[in-house]
Coordinates of C-alpha atoms and ligand atoms in Angstrom, one line a residue:
M1 CA 0.0 0.0 0.0
N2 CA 1.2 3.5 -0.8
N3 CA 1.4 5.9 2.1
I4 CA 0.8 9.7 2.1
K5 CA 0.9 11.7 5.3
K6 CA -1.4 14.8 5.4
L7 CA -2.5 16.5 8.5
I8 CA -5.9 18.1 7.8
V9 CA -8.0 16.0 5.5
I10 CA -11.4 17.1 4.2
V11 CA -13.6 14.4 2.7
G12 CA -16.3 15.9 0.4
S13 CA -16.0 19.2 -1.3
G14 CA -19.6 20.3 -1.5
F15 CA -21.1 23.3 0.2
G16 CA -19.8 22.3 3.7
G17 CA -16.4 20.8 2.8
L18 CA -15.4 23.5 0.3
N19 CA -16.4 26.3 2.6
A20 CA -14.4 24.6 5.5
A21 CA -11.3 24.3 3.2
L22 CA -11.5 27.9 1.9
H23 CA -11.9 29.3 5.4
L24 CA -9.2 27.1 6.9
R25 CA -6.8 28.5 4.3
K26 CA -7.5 32.0 5.5
Y27 CA -6.2 31.1 9.0
N28 CA -2.7 30.2 7.6
L29 CA -2.3 27.3 10.0
D30 CA 1.0 25.4 9.9
Y31 CA -0.8 22.3 8.5
S32 CA -1.3 20.9 5.0
I33 CA -4.9 20.7 3.8
L34 CA -5.9 17.8 1.5
V35 CA -9.4 17.8 0.0
I36 CA -10.8 14.6 -1.4
D37 CA -14.0 14.3 -3.5
S38 CA -15.3 11.6 -5.8
K39 CA -16.2 14.2 -8.4
S40 CA -14.1 16.6 -10.3
Q41 CA -16.6 19.5 -10.2
F42 CA -18.5 21.4 -7.6
E43 CA -22.2 21.0 -7.9
F44 CA -24.3 24.1 -7.1
K45 CA -27.5 22.1 -6.6
P46 CA -29.9 25.0 -5.8
L47 CA -29.5 26.1 -9.4
L48 CA -29.9 22.6 -11.0
Y49 CA -33.4 23.5 -12.1
E50 CA -32.2 26.6 -14.0
V51 CA -29.5 24.4 -15.7
F52 CA -32.3 22.0 -16.6
S53 CA -34.3 24.8 -18.1
D54 CA -31.3 26.2 -19.9
E55 CA -31.7 29.5 -18.0
I56 CA -28.2 29.0 -16.8
K57 CA -25.4 27.0 -18.4
S58 CA -23.9 24.0 -16.6
W59 CA -20.4 25.5 -16.7
E60 CA -21.6 28.5 -14.9
V61 CA -22.5 26.5 -11.8
N62 CA -20.2 23.5 -12.0
P63 CA -16.7 24.9 -11.7
S64 CA -13.9 22.3 -11.6
F65 CA -12.2 21.7 -8.2
D66 CA -8.9 22.0 -10.0
S67 CA -9.8 25.6 -10.9
I68 CA -11.3 26.4 -7.4
Y69 CA -8.2 25.1 -5.6
A70 CA -5.6 26.3 -8.1
N71 CA -2.9 28.5 -6.3
S72 CA -4.8 28.1 -3.0
G73 CA -2.1 26.0 -1.2
I74 CA -4.8 23.3 -0.8
T75 CA -4.2 20.0 -2.4
F76 CA -7.2 18.4 -4.2
I77 CA -7.5 14.8 -5.2
R78 CA -10.4 13.2 -7.0
N79 CA -11.0 9.9 -5.3
H80 CA -13.7 8.1 -3.4
V81 CA -13.2 7.4 0.3
N82 CA -14.3 3.9 1.1
F83 CA -13.3 3.4 4.7
I84 CA -12.3 5.5 7.7
D85 CA -10.6 4.3 10.9
F86 CA -11.2 6.9 13.6
D87 CA -9.0 5.1 16.1
K88 CA -5.9 4.8 14.0
N89 CA -6.5 8.1 12.1
Y90 CA -6.4 6.9 8.5
L91 CA -8.7 6.4 5.6
I92 CA -8.7 4.2 2.5
L93 CA -9.5 5.4 -1.0
E94 CA -11.1 3.3 -3.7
D95 CA -7.8 2.5 -5.3
N96 CA -6.6 1.2 -1.9
L97 CA -4.4 4.2 -1.2
K98 CA -4.0 4.8 2.6
V99 CA -4.2 8.4 3.8
E100 CA -3.3 9.3 7.4
F101 CA -4.7 12.4 9.1
E102 CA -4.3 14.3 12.2
Y103 CA -7.6 16.1 11.8
L104 CA -10.5 15.0 9.7
V105 CA -13.5 17.0 8.3
L106 CA -16.3 14.7 7.0
A107 CA -18.8 16.4 4.6
T108 CA -20.0 13.7 2.2
G109 CA -23.6 15.0 1.6
S110 CA -26.6 13.0 0.7
S111 CA -28.3 11.1 -2.1
P112 CA -31.8 10.0 -2.9
N113 CA -33.5 7.6 -0.5
D114 CA -35.9 5.0 -2.0
F115 CA -37.0 3.8 1.4
S116 CA -36.8 0.3 -0.1
I117 CA -40.0 0.8 -2.1
K118 CA -40.2 -1.7 -4.9
G119 CA -39.3 -0.4 -8.3
V120 CA -38.0 3.0 -7.4
K121 CA -34.3 2.2 -8.1
E122 CA -35.2 0.4 -11.3
Y123 CA -37.8 2.7 -12.9
C124 CA -37.5 6.2 -11.5
S125 CA -35.6 9.2 -12.6
F126 CA -33.8 11.2 -10.0
F127 CA -32.9 14.9 -9.7
N128 CA -29.9 15.1 -7.3
T129 CA -26.9 15.7 -9.5
N130 CA -26.0 17.3 -12.8
K131 CA -25.9 13.8 -14.4
D132 CA -29.5 13.3 -13.3
Q133 CA -30.7 16.5 -14.8
I134 CA -28.9 15.7 -18.1
K135 CA -30.5 12.3 -18.2
L136 CA -34.0 13.6 -17.4
K137 CA -33.7 16.4 -20.0
K138 CA -32.6 14.0 -22.7
L139 CA -35.5 11.7 -22.0
L140 CA -38.1 14.5 -22.1
D141 CA -36.5 16.3 -25.1
K142 CA -36.1 13.3 -27.3
T143 CA -39.7 12.1 -26.9
I144 CA -41.8 12.7 -29.9
S145 CA -44.6 10.4 -29.2
V146 CA -45.5 9.7 -25.6
G147 CA -47.0 6.2 -26.0
K148 CA -49.6 5.0 -23.4
S149 CA -49.3 7.9 -21.0
N150 CA -48.1 11.5 -21.1
K151 CA -48.1 11.7 -17.3
I152 CA -44.9 12.6 -15.4
F153 CA -45.3 11.8 -11.7
I154 CA -43.0 13.8 -9.4
I155 CA -42.9 12.1 -6.0
G156 CA -42.7 14.4 -2.9
A157 CA -43.8 18.0 -2.5
G158 CA -40.8 19.2 -0.7
P159 CA -38.7 22.0 -2.3
S160 CA -37.1 19.7 -4.9
G161 CA -40.4 18.2 -6.1
V162 CA -42.2 21.5 -6.2
E163 CA -39.4 23.4 -8.0
L164 CA -38.9 20.6 -10.5
A165 CA -42.6 20.2 -11.2
C166 CA -42.9 24.0 -12.0
K167 CA -40.0 23.9 -14.4
V168 CA -41.1 20.6 -16.1
H169 CA -44.6 22.1 -16.5
D170 CA -43.3 25.4 -18.0
L171 CA -40.9 23.6 -20.4
Y172 CA -43.0 20.7 -21.6
K173 CA -46.7 21.7 -21.0
S174 CA -47.7 20.9 -24.5
K175 CA -46.3 17.4 -24.3
F176 CA -46.6 16.2 -20.7
E177 CA -49.0 16.4 -17.8
V178 CA -47.2 17.0 -14.5
I179 CA -48.6 15.4 -11.3
I180 CA -47.1 15.9 -7.8
V181 CA -47.7 13.1 -5.3
E182 CA -47.4 14.0 -1.6
K183 CA -48.0 11.6 1.3
T184 CA -49.0 14.3 3.7
S185 CA -51.8 16.9 3.5
E186 CA -49.4 19.8 2.9
I187 CA -46.8 20.8 0.4
L188 CA -43.4 22.3 1.5
N189 CA -43.8 21.0 5.0
N190 CA -40.8 22.7 6.5
S191 CA -40.9 25.9 4.5
K192 CA -41.8 29.5 5.3
T193 CA -45.6 30.2 5.1
F194 CA -45.1 32.9 2.4
N195 CA -43.2 30.5 0.1
K196 CA -45.7 27.8 0.8
E197 CA -48.6 30.1 -0.2
E198 CA -46.8 31.3 -3.3
A199 CA -46.0 27.8 -4.3
E200 CA -49.6 26.7 -3.9
K201 CA -50.8 29.6 -6.0
S202 CA -48.2 28.7 -8.7
I203 CA -49.2 25.1 -8.8
E204 CA -52.8 26.0 -9.1
K205 CA -52.2 28.6 -11.8
K206 CA -50.2 26.1 -13.8
N207 CA -52.9 23.5 -13.4
I208 CA -50.4 21.0 -12.0
N209 CA -52.3 18.1 -10.5
L210 CA -51.4 17.8 -6.8
M211 CA -52.3 14.5 -5.2
K212 CA -52.1 15.1 -1.5
N213 CA -52.4 12.2 1.1
Y214 CA -51.1 9.7 -1.5
S215 CA -48.2 7.4 -1.0
V216 CA -46.2 5.3 -3.5
I217 CA -46.4 1.6 -2.8
E218 CA -44.7 0.2 -5.9
I219 CA -43.5 1.2 -9.3
T220 CA -43.6 -1.3 -12.2
D221 CA -42.2 -0.8 -15.7
E222 CA -45.6 0.6 -16.8
E223 CA -47.6 1.7 -13.8
I224 CA -47.3 3.6 -10.5
L225 CA -49.3 2.1 -7.6
L226 CA -50.5 4.7 -5.1
T227 CA -52.5 4.3 -1.9
N228 CA -54.6 7.0 -0.2
N229 CA -55.6 7.6 3.4
L230 CA -58.3 4.9 3.0
N231 CA -55.7 2.3 1.9
K232 CA -57.3 2.0 -1.5
V233 CA -54.7 1.2 -4.1
E234 CA -54.9 3.1 -7.4
K235 CA -52.8 2.3 -10.5
F236 CA -51.8 4.8 -13.2
P237 CA -49.7 4.3 -16.3
Y238 CA -46.9 6.8 -16.6
F239 CA -44.4 8.3 -19.0
D240 CA -41.9 8.9 -16.2
V241 CA -41.7 9.0 -12.4
V242 CA -39.2 11.4 -10.8
W243 CA -38.2 10.5 -7.3
T244 CA -37.6 13.5 -5.1
A245 CA -39.2 12.1 -1.9
G246 CA -36.3 11.9 0.4
I247 CA -32.5 11.7 1.0
K248 CA -30.1 9.6 3.0
P249 CA -26.5 10.4 4.1
N250 CA -23.6 9.2 1.9
L251 CA -21.4 7.5 4.4
P252 CA -18.1 5.5 3.9
E253 CA -17.6 2.4 6.0
F254 CA -16.1 3.1 9.5
N255 CA -13.9 0.9 11.7
Q256 CA -16.6 0.8 14.3
Q257 CA -20.3 1.6 15.0
I258 CA -20.8 5.3 15.6
Q259 CA -23.9 6.9 17.1
K260 CA -26.5 7.9 14.5
I261 CA -30.0 9.5 14.5
N262 CA -32.0 8.8 11.3
N263 CA -28.8 7.5 9.7
K264 CA -27.1 10.9 10.4
I265 CA -23.9 11.0 12.4
L266 CA -24.5 12.3 15.9
I267 CA -22.1 15.2 16.7
N268 CA -21.6 17.6 19.6
K269 CA -22.5 21.3 19.6
N270 CA -19.0 22.1 18.4
L271 CA -19.6 19.9 15.4
Q272 CA -17.1 17.2 16.6
L273 CA -17.7 13.4 16.5
N274 CA -18.4 12.2 20.1
D275 CA -15.2 10.7 21.6
Y276 CA -13.1 11.9 18.6
P277 CA -12.3 15.6 19.1
N278 CA -10.0 15.6 16.0
V279 CA -13.0 14.6 13.7
F280 CA -15.5 17.2 12.6
V281 CA -18.7 16.2 10.7
L282 CA -21.0 18.6 9.0
G283 CA -23.8 19.3 6.4
D284 CA -26.4 16.8 5.3
I285 CA -24.8 13.8 7.1
S286 CA -24.7 15.3 10.6
Q287 CA -27.1 15.8 13.5
I288 CA -26.2 17.8 16.5
A289 CA -27.1 16.0 19.8
S290 CA -30.0 17.6 21.7
K291 CA -30.6 20.3 19.1
H292 CA -33.8 20.4 17.1
T293 CA -33.0 19.3 13.5
Y294 CA -31.6 22.0 11.3
P295 CA -32.9 22.1 7.7
V296 CA -30.9 19.9 5.3
T297 CA -29.7 22.8 3.2
A298 CA -26.7 24.4 1.5
Q299 CA -27.2 27.3 3.9
V300 CA -26.6 25.2 7.0
A301 CA -23.7 23.2 5.4
M302 CA -21.9 26.5 4.4
Q303 CA -22.3 28.0 7.8
Q304 CA -21.1 24.8 9.4
G305 CA -18.1 24.7 7.0
E306 CA -17.0 28.1 8.2
H307 CA -17.6 27.2 11.8
V308 CA -15.6 23.9 11.5
A309 CA -12.7 25.9 10.1
L310 CA -12.9 28.3 13.1
N311 CA -13.1 25.5 15.7
L312 CA -10.3 23.6 14.0
K313 CA -8.1 26.7 14.4
L314 CA -9.1 27.0 18.1
L315 CA -8.4 23.3 18.7
I316 CA -5.0 23.5 17.1
N317 CA -4.2 26.6 19.2
N318 CA -5.5 24.9 22.4
E319 CA -8.3 27.4 22.8
K320 CA -11.9 26.8 23.8
L321 CA -14.1 25.7 21.0
L322 CA -17.4 27.5 20.2
P323 CA -20.8 25.9 19.8
F324 CA -22.4 26.2 16.3
T325 CA -25.5 28.4 15.9
F326 CA -27.5 28.6 12.7
N327 CA -28.2 32.0 11.3
D328 CA -31.4 31.7 9.2
N329 CA -30.9 34.0 6.2
G330 CA -34.2 33.1 4.6
E331 CA -35.4 30.7 2.0
M332 CA -35.8 30.9 -1.7
I333 CA -37.9 28.7 -4.0
S334 CA -37.9 28.6 -7.8
L335 CA -41.4 28.4 -9.2
G336 CA -41.0 27.9 -12.9
I337 CA -39.3 29.9 -15.7
G338 CA -38.6 33.4 -14.6
E339 CA -40.5 33.0 -11.3
A340 CA -39.5 32.4 -7.7
S341 CA -40.5 33.2 -4.1
V342 CA -38.1 34.6 -1.5
S343 CA -38.8 34.9 2.2
G344 CA -36.3 36.1 4.8
I345 CA -34.4 39.0 6.2
G346 CA -37.7 40.5 7.1
L347 CA -38.8 40.7 3.4
T348 CA -40.9 38.6 1.1
F349 CA -41.0 38.7 -2.7
S350 CA -42.5 36.6 -5.4
G351 CA -42.5 36.6 -9.2
K352 CA -39.8 38.1 -11.5
L353 CA -38.2 40.2 -8.8
A354 CA -37.8 37.2 -6.5
Y355 CA -36.4 35.2 -9.5
D356 CA -33.7 37.8 -10.1
L357 CA -33.0 38.1 -6.4
R358 CA -32.7 34.4 -6.0
R359 CA -30.1 34.1 -8.8
I360 CA -28.1 37.1 -7.5
I361 CA -28.0 35.7 -4.0
Y362 CA -26.9 32.2 -5.3
A363 CA -24.4 33.8 -7.6
S364 CA -22.8 35.5 -4.6
K365 CA -22.5 32.1 -2.9
M366 CA -20.5 30.6 -5.8
P367 CA -17.0 29.6 -4.9
K368 CA -14.4 32.1 -6.1
I369 CA -17.2 34.5 -7.0
D370 CA -15.0 37.4 -7.9
K371 CA -13.0 35.7 -10.5
F372 CA -15.6 33.2 -11.7
L373 CA -18.5 35.5 -12.1
K374 CA -16.7 38.3 -13.7
S375 CA -15.9 36.0 -16.6
T376 CA -19.2 34.1 -16.8
A377 CA -22.3 35.8 -15.5
S378 CA -21.6 39.5 -15.5
W379 CA -25.2 40.2 -16.0
I380 CA -25.9 39.1 -12.5
L381 CA -23.3 41.4 -11.1
E382 CA -24.7 44.3 -13.1
K383 CA -28.1 43.7 -11.5
K384 CA -26.5 43.2 -8.1
S385 CA -26.2 46.9 -7.5
I386 CA -30.0 47.2 -7.6
F387 CA -30.2 44.9 -4.6
K388 CA -27.3 46.2 -2.6
S389 CA -29.5 47.4 0.2
I390 CA -31.0 43.9 0.9
L391 CA -28.0 41.7 0.2
Ligands
FAD401 C1 -32.0 19.6 -6.7 C2 -31.6 20.1 -5.3 C3 -31.9 21.5 -5.0 C4 -31.5 22.0 -3.8 N1 -31.8 23.3 -3.6 C5 -31.4 23.9 -2.4 C6 -31.7 25.3 -2.2 O1 -32.4 25.9 -3.0 N2 -31.2 25.8 -1.0 C7 -30.5 25.1 -0.1 O2 -30.0 25.7 0.9 N3 -30.2 23.8 -0.3 C8 -30.7 23.2 -1.5 N4 -30.4 21.9 -1.7 C9 -29.7 21.1 -0.6 C10 -28.2 21.3 -0.7 O3 -27.7 21.1 -2.0 C11 -27.5 20.4 0.3 O4 -28.1 20.5 1.6 C12 -26.0 20.7 0.4 O5 -25.4 20.4 -0.9 C13 -25.4 19.9 1.5 O6 -24.0 20.2 1.5 P1 -23.0 19.1 2.0 O7 -21.7 19.8 2.0 O8 -23.4 18.4 3.2 O9 -23.0 18.0 0.8 P2 -22.8 18.2 -0.8 O10 -22.9 19.6 -1.2 O11 -23.8 17.2 -1.4 O12 -21.3 17.7 -1.0 C14 -20.9 16.4 -0.7 C15 -19.7 16.1 -1.5 O13 -19.1 14.9 -1.0 C16 -18.7 14.1 -2.1 N5 -18.6 12.7 -1.6 C17 -19.7 12.0 -1.2 N6 -19.2 10.8 -0.8 C18 -17.9 10.8 -0.9 C19 -16.9 9.8 -0.6 N7 -17.1 8.6 0.0 N8 -15.6 10.1 -0.9 C20 -15.3 11.3 -1.5 N9 -16.2 12.3 -1.8 C21 -17.5 12.0 -1.5 C22 -19.7 14.4 -3.2 O14 -19.1 14.1 -4.5 C23 -20.0 15.9 -3.0 O15 -19.1 16.7 -3.8 C24 -30.8 21.3 -2.9 C25 -30.4 19.9 -3.2 C26 -30.8 19.4 -4.4 C27 -30.5 17.9 -4.7

């Protein structure tokens, strides 16, 4: 086995890991930083819908890690982490390379959860990565004749399901009928009231069929089987089913059982793994003990990334670590082509203004925003001055 010795290792370079790395660099600690990710590009998932609808080009929101980390003093390697030993402080990559660490930051994000429902893996489309959106777009674009059914079922009326349903409707309304299936009686269960109301209005205006109180029990190659509150099973032929109904943490194997809640790793208020103060865990895969659950969002992951960098610096300098607190900066939902709803910082907007604001705010969150945006999306920066007061 080859052996590399690096002191701070960050596994996963999404919203949490990338932010941790970039903030750590600012502290100029006397440690090497190694970032490992299975992918070669950053994925700005909140704008995946706009890439799908061609309102934004994929290269605008998927910068390569090589370009992000170039000249930063941070080493990036593309590889998948298969195994971590927290007791002996090493991890194993998929090509069997062993990497030792003194400090570890784990931020591997999440992927769709099929809840073991029959047929989901085999027959559903997903919308979690750029690859998924390319695959779905190809399928919908290339179809000339829809065959037995023109129905596209989108499962789950959380933000992903609602945002995707609005885009698919706006893009393909002459070809497909969009149906959202939601197992509870409400859409956007964890969202702000204003965004919920705007989304409901939008769904109604677009005539998107919303099947509340329906659960998926099985998907076959031709039909989707749903059950309602009365346990009556109904079958529908479909053109496609897109699964946006839940996520599960991406976790490598560990040398021992660690404490989890809902499959998420239990951590303390300083974002450290219990009993392993040199290991920090953040973003979609983490749950702070005795805290109510934070939303599973990029906003939380980014703030935790920054906080992990700070606590790591304090730890290295033998200073007292600080507990993480989430600063809710509001919530933004895309509601079709050129439309969105924004709620937060004491303000609410919907329609075209919210759409522009959403893009501007997300643009300002892009890694290396200064260099990247100037060359790619200068129109956003031009508009940014309009919103200076609220950004
Ligand atoms: C379609 C969609 C839309 C969304 N919209 C919003 C939104 O509008 N607002 C919002 O706040 N949030 C949104 N989210 C949620 C947000 O994207 C996530 O909460 C956020 O990305 C979590 O950050 P993270 O750092 O935990 O994980 P991620 O950003 O997912 O990063 C995890 C990284 O780890 C890498 N990785 C995984 N396993 C391994 C391994 N074993 N070895 C090496 N690398 C590994 C992955 O390649 C990835 O780069 C959306 C998500 C989706 C799917």
